[in-house]
PDB file of C-alpha atoms in Angstrom:
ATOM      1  CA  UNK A   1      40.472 -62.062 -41.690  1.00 47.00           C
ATOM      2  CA  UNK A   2      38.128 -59.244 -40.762  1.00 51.00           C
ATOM      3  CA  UNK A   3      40.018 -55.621 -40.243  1.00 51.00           C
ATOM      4  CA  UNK A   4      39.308 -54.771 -36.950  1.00 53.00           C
ATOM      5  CA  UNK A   5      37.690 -51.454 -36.860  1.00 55.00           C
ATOM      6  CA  UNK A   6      39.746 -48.521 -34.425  1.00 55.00           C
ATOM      7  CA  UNK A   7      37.216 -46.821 -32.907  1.00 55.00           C
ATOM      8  CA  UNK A   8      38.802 -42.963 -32.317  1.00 55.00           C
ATOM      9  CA  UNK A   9      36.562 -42.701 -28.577  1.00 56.00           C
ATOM     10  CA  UNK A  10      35.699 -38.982 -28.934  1.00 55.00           C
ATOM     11  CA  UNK A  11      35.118 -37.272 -25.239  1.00 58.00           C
ATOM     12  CA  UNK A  12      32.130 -35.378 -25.763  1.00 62.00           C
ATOM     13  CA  UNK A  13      32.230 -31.924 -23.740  1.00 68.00           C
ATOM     14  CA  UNK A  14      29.226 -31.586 -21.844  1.00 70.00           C
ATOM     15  CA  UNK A  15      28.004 -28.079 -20.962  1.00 72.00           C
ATOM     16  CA  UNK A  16      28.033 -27.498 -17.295  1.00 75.00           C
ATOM     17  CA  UNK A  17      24.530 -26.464 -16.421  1.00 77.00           C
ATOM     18  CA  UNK A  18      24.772 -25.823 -12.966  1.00 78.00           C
ATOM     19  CA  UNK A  19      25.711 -22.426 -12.695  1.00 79.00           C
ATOM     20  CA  UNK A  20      22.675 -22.065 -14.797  1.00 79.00           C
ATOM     21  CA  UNK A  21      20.342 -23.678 -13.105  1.00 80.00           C
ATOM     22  CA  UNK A  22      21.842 -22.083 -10.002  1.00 81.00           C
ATOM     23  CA  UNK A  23      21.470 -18.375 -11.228  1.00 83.00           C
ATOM     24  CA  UNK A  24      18.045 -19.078 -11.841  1.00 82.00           C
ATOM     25  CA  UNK A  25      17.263 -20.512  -8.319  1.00 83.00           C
ATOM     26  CA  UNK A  26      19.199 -17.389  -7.157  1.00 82.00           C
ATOM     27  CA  UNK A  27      16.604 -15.233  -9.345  1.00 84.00           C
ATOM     28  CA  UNK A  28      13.894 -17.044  -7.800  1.00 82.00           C
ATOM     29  CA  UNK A  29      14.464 -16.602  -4.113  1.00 83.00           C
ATOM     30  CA  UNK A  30      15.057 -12.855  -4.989  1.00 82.00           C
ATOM     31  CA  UNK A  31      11.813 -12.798  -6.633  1.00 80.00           C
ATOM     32  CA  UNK A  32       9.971 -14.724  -3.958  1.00 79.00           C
ATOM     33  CA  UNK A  33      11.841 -12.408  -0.939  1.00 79.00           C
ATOM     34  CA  UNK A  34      11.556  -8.998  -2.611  1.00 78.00           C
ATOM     35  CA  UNK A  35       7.604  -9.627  -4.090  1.00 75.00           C
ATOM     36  CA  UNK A  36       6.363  -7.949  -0.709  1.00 71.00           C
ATOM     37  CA  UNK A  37       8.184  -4.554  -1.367  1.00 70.00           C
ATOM     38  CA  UNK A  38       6.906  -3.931  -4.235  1.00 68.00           C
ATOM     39  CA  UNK A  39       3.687  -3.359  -2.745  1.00 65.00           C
ATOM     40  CA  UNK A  40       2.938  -0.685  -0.862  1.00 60.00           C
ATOM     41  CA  UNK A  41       2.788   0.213   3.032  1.00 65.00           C
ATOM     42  CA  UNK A  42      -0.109   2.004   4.438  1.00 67.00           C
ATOM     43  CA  UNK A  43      -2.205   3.442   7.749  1.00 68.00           C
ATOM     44  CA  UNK A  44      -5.398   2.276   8.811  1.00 66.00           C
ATOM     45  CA  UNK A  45      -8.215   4.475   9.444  1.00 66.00           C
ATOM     46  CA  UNK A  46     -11.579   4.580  10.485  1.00 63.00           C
ATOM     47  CA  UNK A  47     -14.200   7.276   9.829  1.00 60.00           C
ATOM     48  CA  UNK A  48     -16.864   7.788  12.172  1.00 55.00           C
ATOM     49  CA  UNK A  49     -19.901   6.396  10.773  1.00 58.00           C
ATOM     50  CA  UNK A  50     -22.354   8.398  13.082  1.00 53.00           C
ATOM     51  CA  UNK A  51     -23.325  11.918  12.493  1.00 54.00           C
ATOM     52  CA  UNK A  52     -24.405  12.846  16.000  1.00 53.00           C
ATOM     53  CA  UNK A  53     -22.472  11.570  19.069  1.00 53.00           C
ATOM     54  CA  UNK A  54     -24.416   9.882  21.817  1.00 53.00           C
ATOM     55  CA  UNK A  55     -24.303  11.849  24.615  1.00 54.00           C
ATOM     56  CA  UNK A  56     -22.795  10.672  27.592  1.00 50.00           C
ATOM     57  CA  UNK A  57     -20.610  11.880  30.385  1.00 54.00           C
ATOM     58  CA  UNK A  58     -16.681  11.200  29.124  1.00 57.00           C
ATOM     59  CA  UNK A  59     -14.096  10.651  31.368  1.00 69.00           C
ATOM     60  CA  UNK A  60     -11.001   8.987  29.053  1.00 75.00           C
ATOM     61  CA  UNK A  61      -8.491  11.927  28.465  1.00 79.00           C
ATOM     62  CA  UNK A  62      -9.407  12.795  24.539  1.00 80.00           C
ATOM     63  CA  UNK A  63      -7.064  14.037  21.639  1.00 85.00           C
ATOM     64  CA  UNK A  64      -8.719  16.067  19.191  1.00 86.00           C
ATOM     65  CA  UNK A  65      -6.143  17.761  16.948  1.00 89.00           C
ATOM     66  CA  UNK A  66      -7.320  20.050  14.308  1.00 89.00           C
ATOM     67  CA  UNK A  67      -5.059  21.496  11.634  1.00 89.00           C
ATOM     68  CA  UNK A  68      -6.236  24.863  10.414  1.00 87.00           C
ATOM     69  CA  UNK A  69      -5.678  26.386   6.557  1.00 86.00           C
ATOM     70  CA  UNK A  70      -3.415  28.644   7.943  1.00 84.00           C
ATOM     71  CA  UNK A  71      -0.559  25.358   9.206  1.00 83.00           C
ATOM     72  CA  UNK A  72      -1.744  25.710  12.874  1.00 85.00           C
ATOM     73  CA  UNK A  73      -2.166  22.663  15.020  1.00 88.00           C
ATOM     74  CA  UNK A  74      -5.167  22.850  17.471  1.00 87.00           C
ATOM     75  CA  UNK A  75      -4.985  20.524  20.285  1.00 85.00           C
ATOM     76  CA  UNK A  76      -8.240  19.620  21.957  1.00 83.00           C
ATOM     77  CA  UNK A  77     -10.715  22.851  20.988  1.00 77.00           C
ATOM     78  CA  UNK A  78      -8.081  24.827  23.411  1.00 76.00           C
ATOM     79  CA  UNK A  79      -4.088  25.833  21.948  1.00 71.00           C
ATOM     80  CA  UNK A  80      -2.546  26.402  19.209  1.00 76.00           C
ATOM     81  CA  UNK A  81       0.474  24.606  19.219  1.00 78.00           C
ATOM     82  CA  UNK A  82       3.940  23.565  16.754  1.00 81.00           C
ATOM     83  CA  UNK A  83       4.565  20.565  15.618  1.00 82.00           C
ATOM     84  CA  UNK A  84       7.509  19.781  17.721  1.00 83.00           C
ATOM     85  CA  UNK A  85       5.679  20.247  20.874  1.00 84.00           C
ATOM     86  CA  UNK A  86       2.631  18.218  19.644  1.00 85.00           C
ATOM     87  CA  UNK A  87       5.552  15.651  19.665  1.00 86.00           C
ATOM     88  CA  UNK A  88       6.344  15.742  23.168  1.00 86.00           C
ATOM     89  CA  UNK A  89       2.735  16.004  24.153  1.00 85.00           C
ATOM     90  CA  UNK A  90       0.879  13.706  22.445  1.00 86.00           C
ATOM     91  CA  UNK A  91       3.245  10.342  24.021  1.00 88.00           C
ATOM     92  CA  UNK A  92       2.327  12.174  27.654  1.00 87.00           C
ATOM     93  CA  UNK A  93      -1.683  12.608  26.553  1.00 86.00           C
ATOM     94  CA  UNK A  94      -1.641   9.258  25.177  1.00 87.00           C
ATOM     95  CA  UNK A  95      -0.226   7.468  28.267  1.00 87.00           C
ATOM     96  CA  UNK A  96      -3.175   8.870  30.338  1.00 85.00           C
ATOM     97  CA  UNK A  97      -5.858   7.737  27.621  1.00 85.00           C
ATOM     98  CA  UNK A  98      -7.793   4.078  28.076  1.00 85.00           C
ATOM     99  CA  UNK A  99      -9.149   4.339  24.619  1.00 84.00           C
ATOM    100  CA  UNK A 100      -5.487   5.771  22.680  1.00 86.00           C
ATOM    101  CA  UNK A 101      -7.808   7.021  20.172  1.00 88.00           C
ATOM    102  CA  UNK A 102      -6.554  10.200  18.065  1.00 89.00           C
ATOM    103  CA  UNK A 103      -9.328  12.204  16.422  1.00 89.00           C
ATOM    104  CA  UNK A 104      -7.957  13.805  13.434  1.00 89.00           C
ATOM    105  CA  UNK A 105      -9.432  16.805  11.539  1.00 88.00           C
ATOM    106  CA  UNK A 106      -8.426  19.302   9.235  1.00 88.00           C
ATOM    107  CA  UNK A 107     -10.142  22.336   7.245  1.00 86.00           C
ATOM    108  CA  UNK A 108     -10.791  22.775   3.760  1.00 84.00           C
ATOM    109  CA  UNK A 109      -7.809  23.934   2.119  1.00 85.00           C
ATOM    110  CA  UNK A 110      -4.848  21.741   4.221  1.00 89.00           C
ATOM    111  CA  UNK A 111      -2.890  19.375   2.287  1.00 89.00           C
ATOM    112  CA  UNK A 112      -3.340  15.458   2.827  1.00 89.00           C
ATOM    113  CA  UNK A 113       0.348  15.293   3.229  1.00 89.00           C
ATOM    114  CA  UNK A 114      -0.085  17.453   6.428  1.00 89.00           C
ATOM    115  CA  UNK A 115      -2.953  15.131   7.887  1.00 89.00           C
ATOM    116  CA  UNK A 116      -0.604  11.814   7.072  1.00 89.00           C
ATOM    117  CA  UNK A 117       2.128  12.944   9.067  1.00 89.00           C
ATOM    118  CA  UNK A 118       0.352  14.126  12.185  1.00 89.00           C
ATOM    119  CA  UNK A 119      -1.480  11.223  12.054  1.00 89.00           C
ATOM    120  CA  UNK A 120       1.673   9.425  11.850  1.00 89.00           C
ATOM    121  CA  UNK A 121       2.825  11.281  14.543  1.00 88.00           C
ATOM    122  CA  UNK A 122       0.244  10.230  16.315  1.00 89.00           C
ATOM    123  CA  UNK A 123       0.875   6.301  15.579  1.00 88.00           C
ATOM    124  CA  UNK A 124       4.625   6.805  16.542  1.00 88.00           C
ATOM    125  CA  UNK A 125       3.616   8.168  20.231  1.00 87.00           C
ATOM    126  CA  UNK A 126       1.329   5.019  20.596  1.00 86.00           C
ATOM    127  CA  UNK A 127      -2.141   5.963  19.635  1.00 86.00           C
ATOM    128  CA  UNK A 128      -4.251   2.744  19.005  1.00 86.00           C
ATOM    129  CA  UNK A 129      -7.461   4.420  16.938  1.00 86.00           C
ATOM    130  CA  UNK A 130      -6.823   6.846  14.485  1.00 87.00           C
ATOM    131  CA  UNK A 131      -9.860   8.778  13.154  1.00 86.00           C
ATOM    132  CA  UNK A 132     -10.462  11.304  10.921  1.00 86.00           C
ATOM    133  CA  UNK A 133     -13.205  13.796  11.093  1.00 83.00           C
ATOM    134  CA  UNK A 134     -15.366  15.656   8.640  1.00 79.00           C
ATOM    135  CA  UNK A 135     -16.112  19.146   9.710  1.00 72.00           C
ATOM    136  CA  UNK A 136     -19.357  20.252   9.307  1.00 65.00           C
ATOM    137  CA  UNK A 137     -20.026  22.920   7.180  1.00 60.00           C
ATOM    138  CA  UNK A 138     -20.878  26.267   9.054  1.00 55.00           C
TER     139      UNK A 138
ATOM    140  CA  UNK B   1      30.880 -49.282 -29.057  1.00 54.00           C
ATOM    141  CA  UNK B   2      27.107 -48.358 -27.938  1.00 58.00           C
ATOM    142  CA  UNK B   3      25.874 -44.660 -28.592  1.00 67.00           C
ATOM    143  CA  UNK B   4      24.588 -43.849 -25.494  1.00 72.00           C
ATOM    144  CA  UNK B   5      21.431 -41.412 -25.565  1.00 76.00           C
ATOM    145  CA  UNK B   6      21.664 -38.007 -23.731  1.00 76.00           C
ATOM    146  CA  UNK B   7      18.592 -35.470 -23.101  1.00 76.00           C
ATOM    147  CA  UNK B   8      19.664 -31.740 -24.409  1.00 79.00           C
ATOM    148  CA  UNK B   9      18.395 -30.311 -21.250  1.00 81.00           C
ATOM    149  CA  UNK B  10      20.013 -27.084 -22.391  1.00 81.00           C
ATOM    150  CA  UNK B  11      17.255 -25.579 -24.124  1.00 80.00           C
ATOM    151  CA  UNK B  12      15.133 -26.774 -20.977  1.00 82.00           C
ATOM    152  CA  UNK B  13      16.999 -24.587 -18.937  1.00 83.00           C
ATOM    153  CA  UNK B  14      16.681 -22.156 -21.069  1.00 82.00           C
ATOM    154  CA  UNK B  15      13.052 -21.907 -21.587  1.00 84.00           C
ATOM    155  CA  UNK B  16      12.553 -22.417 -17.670  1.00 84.00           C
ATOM    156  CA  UNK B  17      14.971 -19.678 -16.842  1.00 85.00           C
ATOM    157  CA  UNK B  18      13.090 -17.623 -19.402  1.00 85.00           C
ATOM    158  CA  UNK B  19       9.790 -18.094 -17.866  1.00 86.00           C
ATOM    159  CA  UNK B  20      11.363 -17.148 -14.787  1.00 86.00           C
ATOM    160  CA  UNK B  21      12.419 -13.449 -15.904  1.00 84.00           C
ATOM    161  CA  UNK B  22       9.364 -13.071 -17.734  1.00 82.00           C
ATOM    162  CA  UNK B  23       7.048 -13.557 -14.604  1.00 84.00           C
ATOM    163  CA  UNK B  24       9.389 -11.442 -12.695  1.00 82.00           C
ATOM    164  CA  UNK B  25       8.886  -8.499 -14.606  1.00 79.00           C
ATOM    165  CA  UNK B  26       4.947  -9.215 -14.904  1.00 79.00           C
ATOM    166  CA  UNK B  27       4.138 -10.420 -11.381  1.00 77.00           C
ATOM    167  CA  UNK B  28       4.081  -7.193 -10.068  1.00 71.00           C
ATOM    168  CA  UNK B  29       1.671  -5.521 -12.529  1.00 69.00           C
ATOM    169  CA  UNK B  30      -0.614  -8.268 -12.584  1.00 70.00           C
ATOM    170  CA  UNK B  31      -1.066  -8.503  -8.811  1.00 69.00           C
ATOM    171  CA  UNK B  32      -1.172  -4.935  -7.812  1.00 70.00           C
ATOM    172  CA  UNK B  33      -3.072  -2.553  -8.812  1.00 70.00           C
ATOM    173  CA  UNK B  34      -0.279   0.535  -8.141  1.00 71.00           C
ATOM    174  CA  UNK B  35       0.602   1.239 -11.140  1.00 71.00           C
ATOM    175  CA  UNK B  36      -0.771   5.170 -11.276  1.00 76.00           C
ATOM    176  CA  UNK B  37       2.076   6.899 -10.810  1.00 79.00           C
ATOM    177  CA  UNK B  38       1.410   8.863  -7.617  1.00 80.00           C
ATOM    178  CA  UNK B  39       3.053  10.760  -5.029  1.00 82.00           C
ATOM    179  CA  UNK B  40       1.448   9.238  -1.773  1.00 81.00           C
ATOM    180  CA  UNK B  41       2.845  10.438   1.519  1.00 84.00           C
ATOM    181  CA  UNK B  42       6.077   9.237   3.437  1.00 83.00           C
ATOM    182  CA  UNK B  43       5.560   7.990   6.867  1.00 83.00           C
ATOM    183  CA  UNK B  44       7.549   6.403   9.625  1.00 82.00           C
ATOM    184  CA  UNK B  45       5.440   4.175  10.730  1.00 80.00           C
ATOM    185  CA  UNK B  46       3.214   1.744   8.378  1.00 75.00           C
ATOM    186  CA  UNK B  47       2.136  -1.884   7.495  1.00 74.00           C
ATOM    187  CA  UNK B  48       2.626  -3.850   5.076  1.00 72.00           C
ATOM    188  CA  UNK B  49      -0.104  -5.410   3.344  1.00 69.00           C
ATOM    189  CA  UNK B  50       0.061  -8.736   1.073  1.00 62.00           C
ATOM    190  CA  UNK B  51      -3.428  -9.055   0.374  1.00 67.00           C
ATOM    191  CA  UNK B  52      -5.485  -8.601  -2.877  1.00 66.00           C
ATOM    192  CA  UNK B  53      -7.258  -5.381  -2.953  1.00 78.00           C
ATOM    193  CA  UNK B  54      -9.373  -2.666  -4.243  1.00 87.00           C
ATOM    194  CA  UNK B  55      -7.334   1.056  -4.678  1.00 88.00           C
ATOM    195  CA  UNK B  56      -8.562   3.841  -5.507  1.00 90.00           C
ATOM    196  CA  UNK B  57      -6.155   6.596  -7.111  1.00 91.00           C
ATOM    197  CA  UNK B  58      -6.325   9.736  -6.857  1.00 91.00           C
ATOM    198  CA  UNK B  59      -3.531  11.920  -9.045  1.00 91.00           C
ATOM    199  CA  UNK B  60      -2.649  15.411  -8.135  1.00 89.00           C
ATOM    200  CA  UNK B  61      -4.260  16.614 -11.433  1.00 89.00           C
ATOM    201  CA  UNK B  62      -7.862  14.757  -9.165  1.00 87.00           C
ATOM    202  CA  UNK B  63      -8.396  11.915 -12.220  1.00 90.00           C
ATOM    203  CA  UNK B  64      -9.892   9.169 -10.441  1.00 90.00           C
ATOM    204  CA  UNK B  65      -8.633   5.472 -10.663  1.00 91.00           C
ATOM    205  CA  UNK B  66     -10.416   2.704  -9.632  1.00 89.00           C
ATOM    206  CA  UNK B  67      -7.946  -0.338  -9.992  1.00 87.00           C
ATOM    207  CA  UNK B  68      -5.873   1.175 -12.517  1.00 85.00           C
ATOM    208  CA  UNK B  69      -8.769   1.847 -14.625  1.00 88.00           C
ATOM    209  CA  UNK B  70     -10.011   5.563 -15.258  1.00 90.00           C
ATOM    210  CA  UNK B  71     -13.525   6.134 -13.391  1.00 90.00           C
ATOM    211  CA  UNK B  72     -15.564   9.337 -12.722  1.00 88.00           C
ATOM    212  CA  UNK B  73     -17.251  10.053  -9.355  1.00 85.00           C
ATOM    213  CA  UNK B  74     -20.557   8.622  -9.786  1.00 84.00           C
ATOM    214  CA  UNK B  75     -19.311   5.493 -11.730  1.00 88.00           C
ATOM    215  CA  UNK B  76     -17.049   4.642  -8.438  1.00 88.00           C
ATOM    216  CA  UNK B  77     -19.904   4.421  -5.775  1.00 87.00           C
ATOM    217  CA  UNK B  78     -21.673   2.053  -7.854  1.00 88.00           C
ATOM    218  CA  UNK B  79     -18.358  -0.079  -9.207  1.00 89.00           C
ATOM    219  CA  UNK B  80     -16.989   0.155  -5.688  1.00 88.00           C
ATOM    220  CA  UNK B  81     -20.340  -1.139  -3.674  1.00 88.00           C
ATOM    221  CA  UNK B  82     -19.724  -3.955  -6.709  1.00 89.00           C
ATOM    222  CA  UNK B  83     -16.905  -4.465  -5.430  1.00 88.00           C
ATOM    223  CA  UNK B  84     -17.648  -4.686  -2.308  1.00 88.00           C
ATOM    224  CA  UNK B  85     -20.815  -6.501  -2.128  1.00 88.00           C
ATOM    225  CA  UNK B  86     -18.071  -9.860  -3.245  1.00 86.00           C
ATOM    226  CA  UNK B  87     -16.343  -9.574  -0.180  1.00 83.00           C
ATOM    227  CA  UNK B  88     -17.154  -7.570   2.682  1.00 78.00           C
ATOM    228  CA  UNK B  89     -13.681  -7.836   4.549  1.00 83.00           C
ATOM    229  CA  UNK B  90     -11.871  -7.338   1.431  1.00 85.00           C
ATOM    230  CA  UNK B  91      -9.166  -4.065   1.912  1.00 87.00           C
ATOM    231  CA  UNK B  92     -10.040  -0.507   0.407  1.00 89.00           C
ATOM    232  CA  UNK B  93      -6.895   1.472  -0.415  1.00 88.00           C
ATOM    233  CA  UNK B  94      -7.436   5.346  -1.235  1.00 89.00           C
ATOM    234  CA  UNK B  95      -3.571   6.144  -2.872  1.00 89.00           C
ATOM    235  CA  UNK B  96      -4.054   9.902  -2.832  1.00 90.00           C
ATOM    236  CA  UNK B  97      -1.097  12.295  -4.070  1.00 91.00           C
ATOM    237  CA  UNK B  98       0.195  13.895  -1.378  1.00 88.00           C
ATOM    238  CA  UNK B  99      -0.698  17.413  -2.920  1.00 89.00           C
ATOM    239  CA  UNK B 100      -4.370  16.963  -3.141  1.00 91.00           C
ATOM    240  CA  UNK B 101      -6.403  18.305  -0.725  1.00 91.00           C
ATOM    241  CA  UNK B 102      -7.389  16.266   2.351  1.00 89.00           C
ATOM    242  CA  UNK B 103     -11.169  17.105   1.764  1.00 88.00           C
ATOM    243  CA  UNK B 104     -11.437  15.487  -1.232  1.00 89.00           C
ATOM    244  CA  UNK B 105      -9.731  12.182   0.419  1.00 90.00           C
ATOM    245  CA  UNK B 106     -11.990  12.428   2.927  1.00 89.00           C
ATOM    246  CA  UNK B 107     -14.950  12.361   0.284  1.00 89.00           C
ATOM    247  CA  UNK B 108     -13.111   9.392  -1.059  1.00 90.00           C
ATOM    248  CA  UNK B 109     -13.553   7.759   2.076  1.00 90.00           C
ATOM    249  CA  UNK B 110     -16.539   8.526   2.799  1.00 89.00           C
ATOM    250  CA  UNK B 111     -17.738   6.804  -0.914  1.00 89.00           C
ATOM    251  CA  UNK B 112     -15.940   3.659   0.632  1.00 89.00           C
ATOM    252  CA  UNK B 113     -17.549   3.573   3.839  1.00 88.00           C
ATOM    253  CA  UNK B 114     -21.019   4.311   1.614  1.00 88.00           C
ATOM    254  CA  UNK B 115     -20.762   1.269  -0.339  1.00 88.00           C
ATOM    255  CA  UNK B 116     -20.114  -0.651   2.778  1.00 88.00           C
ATOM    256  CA  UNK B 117     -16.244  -1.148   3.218  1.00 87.00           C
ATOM    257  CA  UNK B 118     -15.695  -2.185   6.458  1.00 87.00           C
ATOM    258  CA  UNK B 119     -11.613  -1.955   5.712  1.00 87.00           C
ATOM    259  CA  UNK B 120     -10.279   0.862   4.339  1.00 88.00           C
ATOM    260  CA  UNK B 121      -6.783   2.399   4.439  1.00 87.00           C
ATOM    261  CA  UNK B 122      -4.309   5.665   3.090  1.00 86.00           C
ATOM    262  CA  UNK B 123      -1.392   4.111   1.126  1.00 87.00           C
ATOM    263  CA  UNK B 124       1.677   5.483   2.568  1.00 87.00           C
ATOM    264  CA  UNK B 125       5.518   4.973   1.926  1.00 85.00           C
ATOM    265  CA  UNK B 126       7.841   3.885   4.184  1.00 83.00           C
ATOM    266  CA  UNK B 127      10.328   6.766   5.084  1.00 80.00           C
ATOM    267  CA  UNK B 128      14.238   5.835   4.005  1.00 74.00           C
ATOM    268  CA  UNK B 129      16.713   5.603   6.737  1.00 64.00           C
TER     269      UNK B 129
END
């Protein structure tokens, strides 16, 4: 008679891959939801493309602001004025405007760090255009 | 008793979870083009862009970067209206250190607006808090 043959059943151990597979999933919705910060945020301008300006009677309330070499702020060809009260003024200017259109310019020697935050001043108190203006050289 | 056939997928995992870190860590240099190191300007209020670009860098030292790539003036209006003449409604970007004169990003833009961008915009952060 044949010997029967003992089979010892060994349990193999499997290795739990979900956690895996999970951490991975994990690192792929963090990649998908933090891919737009890495690029960067920015303003829109627009420079005028015309050298002369039409001439025409205008009637919208304008905002010229003009930052000087020395850290003034001139509003509108007229006052010098700070920084804190171009805040309060510009919202009030802006509310009377049709167009909302800021008209930034600066002279030679004033940082672009000085022009970026009036003219994000100038976004925060609602202005819809913001341009920015070559001076002509005297 | 019948040996019953498993797939490993272990190492499948593995490689997969690989490729994963690996085009983590790439994805963002090979789809922007902000990798000058540059001081732009913090601002409150800004918008975020997801589109492909062109950028032009400007470093506080004024080396020019078109892209990433090092450029001088007169190469940049002709690369740029290059660049430009492939898509007119494709998004300029002048990243300018916020030290540098505002002149010479003006003359920046106005290169951009020469070679007919129709789009262009000053990189900006996002203030914290």
């Amino acid at each position: 008679m044949r010997k029967k043959r003992i089979h010892h059943e060994v349990k193999k151990e499997g290795l739990i891959l979900t956690s895996i597979v999970d951490i991975a999933l994990a690192l792929v919705i963090g990649f998908i939801v933090a891919l737009p910060f890495f690029f960067e945020t920015g303003i829109f301008v627009s420079q005028p493309s015309v050298t002369k300006a039409a001439p025409g009677r205008e009637t919208d309330v304008k905002v010229n602001i003009l930052l000087t070499n020395d850290g003034n702020i001139v509003l509108n060809d007229e006052r010098i004025i700070s920084k804190e009260s171009l805040t309060t003024l510009l919202p009030k200017l802006l509310a009377r405007s049709v167009s909302k259109r800021v008209i930034v310019s600066s002279e030679e020697k004033v940082r672009y760090d000085d022009v970026v935050q009036i003219l994000d001043l100038a976004k925060q108190s609602g202005a819809a255009n913001l341009c920015l203006l070559r001076q002509r050289k005297k | 008793m019948k040996n019953k056939a498993v797939i490993d997928i272990l190492p499948l995992a593995c490689v997969g979870l690989l490729l994963v870190v690996m085009m983590i860590m790439t994805a963002p240099m090979v789809m922007s083009h902000n990798n000058t190191p540059v001081n732009v300007p913090q601002t409150n209020t800004a918008e975020r862009k997801v589109e492909e670009d062109i950028i032009i860098t400007l470093t506080k030292e004024g080396a020019l970067y078109l892209n990433d790539q090092p450029i001088n003036r007169s190469e940049l209006e002709e690369k740029l209206e290059d660049l430009v003449d492939r898509d007119q409604y494709c998004l300029v970007v002048v990243r300018a250190d916020k030290d540098v004169f505002h002149k010479e990003v003006l003359d920046l833009l106005a290169i951009a607006k020469q070679a007919g961008a129709t789009r262009i915009a000053c990189a900006t952060k996002k203030k914290k808090g």
